[in-house]
Amino acid sequence: MIIDLRHISHEPRRFDFTFQPTWWQSEAVDDQIIGPDGPLTVRMTIHKEGTNYVVDGQLTGRFNVRCDRCLDPYALDLKPDFRLVLDVTSPDYGQGEYELLQEDLSVRFIDDLHLDVDDMVREQIYLSLPIKYLCGEDCAGLCPVCGRNLNQGTCSCERETGHPAFSKLKDLRLNED
Ligand SMILES: [Zn+2]
Ligand SMILES: [Zn+2]
């Protein structure tokens, strides 16, 4: 979905979008990010401010990710508000200033007067995901020996072999020396 900014004036214009789960294309780089758990809705307005365009929006939906500890999928509620300033002037000012602006995630430079809504929404999803994925504060994770998901029950590894996790750590330290 592309919005032609030439049709946008100082008067905020409203856009409502619904993205079906099939819209998401997973990127192989991070297989912990699975995809939307049902439709995602985006409500936003765009208005012109000087030579820039300002997007104010809110994304709502559930998103499936994989827990860092037990690797089970679970759904996160996403409801980020976002504001983006679209700078359509070519950045021809001093290098330092340019880098400073580049670090500001709310400023985008766009070459032409077209806003790619799919790219923008994908980016907002990534920005709103947490750094760590935990299905629950008390997630027990996987047994380091047999790989069993300890949230679903205990295994007998510890009782049979003592404390394998600790002896493994000891071996690692010896090897490093
Ligand atoms: Zn977990
Ligand atoms: Zn085990």
CSV table of N, CA and C in Angstrom, one decimal, residues 106-170:
chain,number,residue,atom,x,y,z
A,106,SER,N,12.6,8.7,14.6
A,106,SER,CA,11.3,9.3,14.2
A,106,SER,C,11.3,10.1,12.9
A,107,VAL,N,12.6,10.3,12.4
A,107,VAL,CA,12.7,11.1,11.2
A,107,VAL,C,13.1,10.2,10.0
A,108,ARG,N,12.3,10.3,8.9
A,108,ARG,CA,12.6,9.4,7.8
A,108,ARG,C,12.9,10.4,6.6
A,109,PHE,N,13.9,10.0,5.8
A,109,PHE,CA,14.1,10.8,4.6
A,109,PHE,C,13.5,10.0,3.5
A,110,ILE,N,12.6,10.6,2.7
A,110,ILE,CA,12.1,9.8,1.5
A,110,ILE,C,12.4,10.6,0.3
A,111,ASP,N,12.7,9.8,-0.7
A,111,ASP,CA,13.1,10.4,-2.0
A,111,ASP,C,12.0,11.0,-2.8
A,112,ASP,N,10.9,10.4,-2.8
A,112,ASP,CA,9.8,10.9,-3.6
A,112,ASP,C,8.6,11.1,-2.6
A,113,LEU,N,7.5,11.5,-3.1
A,113,LEU,CA,6.3,11.8,-2.3
A,113,LEU,C,5.4,10.6,-2.1
A,114,HIS,N,6.1,9.4,-1.9
A,114,HIS,CA,5.3,8.2,-1.7
A,114,HIS,C,5.7,7.5,-0.4
A,115,LEU,N,4.7,7.3,0.4
A,115,LEU,CA,4.9,6.6,1.7
A,115,LEU,C,4.5,5.1,1.5
A,116,ASP,N,5.5,4.2,1.7
A,116,ASP,CA,5.2,2.8,1.7
A,116,ASP,C,4.7,2.3,3.0
A,117,VAL,N,3.4,2.1,3.1
A,117,VAL,CA,2.8,1.8,4.4
A,117,VAL,C,3.2,0.4,4.9
A,118,ASP,N,3.4,-0.5,4.1
A,118,ASP,CA,3.8,-1.9,4.5
A,118,ASP,C,5.1,-1.8,5.2
A,119,ASP,N,6.1,-1.1,4.6
A,119,ASP,CA,7.4,-1.0,5.1
A,119,ASP,C,7.4,-0.3,6.5
A,120,MET,N,6.6,0.8,6.5
A,120,MET,CA,6.4,1.5,7.8
A,120,MET,C,5.9,0.7,8.9
A,121,VAL,N,4.8,-0.1,8.6
A,121,VAL,CA,4.2,-0.9,9.6
A,121,VAL,C,5.1,-2.0,10.1
A,122,ARG,N,5.8,-2.6,9.1
A,122,ARG,CA,6.8,-3.7,9.5
A,122,ARG,C,7.9,-3.1,10.4
A,123,GLU,N,8.3,-1.9,10.1
A,123,GLU,CA,9.3,-1.3,11.0
A,123,GLU,C,8.8,-1.0,12.4
A,124,GLN,N,7.6,-0.5,12.4
A,124,GLN,CA,7.0,-0.2,13.7
A,124,GLN,C,6.8,-1.5,14.6
A,125,ILE,N,6.5,-2.6,13.9
A,125,ILE,CA,6.4,-3.9,14.6
A,125,ILE,C,7.7,-4.2,15.2
A,126,TYR,N,8.8,-4.2,14.4
A,126,TYR,CA,10.1,-4.5,14.9
A,126,TYR,C,10.5,-3.6,16.1
A,127,LEU,N,10.2,-2.3,15.9
A,127,LEU,CA,10.6,-1.4,17.0
A,127,LEU,C,9.8,-1.6,18.3
A,128,SER,N,8.6,-2.2,18.2
A,128,SER,CA,7.8,-2.4,19.4
A,128,SER,C,8.0,-3.7,20.1
A,129,LEU,N,8.8,-4.6,19.4
A,129,LEU,CA,9.0,-5.9,20.0
A,129,LEU,C,10.1,-5.8,21.1
A,130,PRO,N,9.9,-6.5,22.2
A,130,PRO,CA,10.9,-6.4,23.3
A,130,PRO,C,12.3,-7.0,22.9
A,131,ILE,N,13.3,-6.7,23.7
A,131,ILE,CA,14.6,-7.2,23.4
A,131,ILE,C,14.7,-8.7,23.8
A,132,LYS,N,14.0,-9.0,24.9
A,132,LYS,CA,14.0,-10.4,25.3
A,132,LYS,C,12.6,-11.0,25.2
A,133,TYR,N,12.5,-12.2,24.8
A,133,TYR,CA,11.1,-12.8,24.7
A,133,TYR,C,11.0,-13.9,25.8
A,134,LEU,N,10.1,-13.7,26.7
A,134,LEU,CA,9.9,-14.6,27.8
A,134,LEU,C,8.4,-14.9,27.9
A,135,CYS,N,8.0,-16.2,27.7
A,135,CYS,CA,6.6,-16.6,27.7
A,135,CYS,C,6.0,-16.3,29.1
A,136,GLY,N,6.8,-16.3,30.1
A,136,GLY,CA,6.3,-15.9,31.5
A,136,GLY,C,7.5,-15.7,32.3
A,137,GLU,N,7.4,-14.8,33.4
A,137,GLU,CA,8.5,-14.5,34.2
A,137,GLU,C,9.1,-15.8,34.8
A,138,ASP,N,8.3,-16.8,35.0
A,138,ASP,CA,8.7,-18.0,35.7
A,138,ASP,C,9.0,-19.1,34.7
A,139,CYS,N,9.2,-18.8,33.5
A,139,CYS,CA,9.4,-19.9,32.5
A,139,CYS,C,10.6,-20.7,32.9
A,140,ALA,N,10.4,-22.0,33.0
A,140,ALA,CA,11.5,-22.9,33.5
A,140,ALA,C,12.5,-23.3,32.4
A,141,GLY,N,12.2,-23.0,31.2
A,141,GLY,CA,13.1,-23.3,30.1
A,141,GLY,C,13.3,-24.8,29.7
A,142,LEU,N,14.3,-25.1,29.0
A,142,LEU,CA,14.6,-26.5,28.6
A,142,LEU,C,15.6,-27.1,29.5
A,143,CYS,N,15.5,-28.4,29.6
A,143,CYS,CA,16.5,-29.2,30.3
A,143,CYS,C,17.8,-29.2,29.4
A,144,PRO,N,18.9,-28.8,30.0
A,144,PRO,CA,20.1,-28.7,29.1
A,144,PRO,C,20.6,-30.1,28.7
A,145,VAL,N,20.1,-31.1,29.3
A,145,VAL,CA,20.6,-32.5,29.0
A,145,VAL,C,19.6,-33.2,28.0
A,146,CYS,N,18.3,-33.3,28.3
A,146,CYS,CA,17.4,-34.0,27.4
A,146,CYS,C,16.6,-33.1,26.5
A,147,GLY,N,16.6,-31.8,26.8
A,147,GLY,CA,15.9,-30.8,26.0
A,147,GLY,C,14.4,-30.8,26.2
A,148,ARG,N,14.0,-31.4,27.3
A,148,ARG,CA,12.6,-31.4,27.6
A,148,ARG,C,12.1,-30.0,28.1
A,149,ASN,N,11.0,-29.6,27.6
A,149,ASN,CA,10.4,-28.3,28.1
A,149,ASN,C,9.9,-28.5,29.5
A,150,LEU,N,10.6,-27.8,30.5
A,150,LEU,CA,10.4,-28.1,31.9
A,150,LEU,C,9.1,-27.4,32.4
A,151,ASN,N,8.5,-26.6,31.5
A,151,ASN,CA,7.2,-26.0,31.9
A,151,ASN,C,6.1,-27.1,31.8
A,152,GLN,N,6.4,-28.1,31.0
A,152,GLN,CA,5.4,-29.2,30.8
A,152,GLN,C,5.6,-30.4,31.8
A,153,GLY,N,6.6,-30.3,32.7
A,153,GLY,CA,6.9,-31.4,33.6
A,153,GLY,C,8.4,-31.5,33.8
A,154,THR,N,8.7,-32.2,34.9
A,154,THR,CA,10.2,-32.3,35.1
A,154,THR,C,10.7,-33.6,34.4
A,155,CYS,N,12.0,-33.7,34.3
A,155,CYS,CA,12.6,-34.9,33.8
A,155,CYS,C,13.5,-35.5,34.9
A,156,SER,N,14.1,-36.6,34.6
A,156,SER,CA,14.9,-37.2,35.7
A,156,SER,C,16.4,-37.0,35.6
A,157,CYS,N,16.8,-36.1,34.7
A,157,CYS,CA,18.2,-35.9,34.4
A,157,CYS,C,19.0,-35.6,35.6
A,158,GLU,N,18.6,-34.6,36.4
A,158,GLU,CA,19.4,-34.2,37.6
A,158,GLU,C,19.6,-35.4,38.5
A,159,ARG,N,18.5,-36.1,38.8
A,159,ARG,CA,18.6,-37.2,39.8
A,159,ARG,C,19.6,-38.3,39.3
A,160,GLU,N,19.6,-38.5,38.0
A,160,GLU,CA,20.5,-39.6,37.5
A,160,GLU,C,21.9,-39.2,37.3
A,161,THR,N,22.2,-38.0,37.0
A,161,THR,CA,23.6,-37.6,36.7
A,161,THR,C,24.1,-36.5,37.6
A,162,GLY,N,23.5,-36.3,38.7
A,162,GLY,CA,24.0,-35.2,39.6
A,162,GLY,C,23.6,-33.8,39.0
A,163,HIS,N,24.5,-32.9,38.9
A,163,HIS,CA,24.2,-31.6,38.4
A,163,HIS,C,25.0,-31.4,37.1
A,164,PRO,N,24.4,-31.9,36.0
A,164,PRO,CA,25.2,-31.8,34.7
A,164,PRO,C,25.5,-30.4,34.3
A,165,ALA,N,24.6,-29.5,34.6
A,165,ALA,CA,24.8,-28.1,34.2
A,165,ALA,C,26.1,-27.5,34.8
A,166,PHE,N,26.3,-27.9,36.1
A,166,PHE,CA,27.4,-27.4,36.8
A,166,PHE,C,28.7,-28.0,36.4
A,167,SER,N,28.7,-29.3,36.2
A,167,SER,CA,29.9,-30.0,35.8
A,167,SER,C,30.3,-29.5,34.4
A,168,LYS,N,29.3,-29.2,33.5
A,168,LYS,CA,29.7,-28.7,32.2
A,168,LYS,C,30.4,-27.4,32.3
A,169,LEU,N,29.9,-26.5,33.2
A,169,LEU,CA,30.5,-25.2,33.4
A,169,LEU,C,31.9,-25.4,33.8
A,170,LYS,N,32.2,-26.3,34.7
A,170,LYS,CA,33.5,-26.6,35.2
A,170,LYS,C,34.5,-27.0,34.1
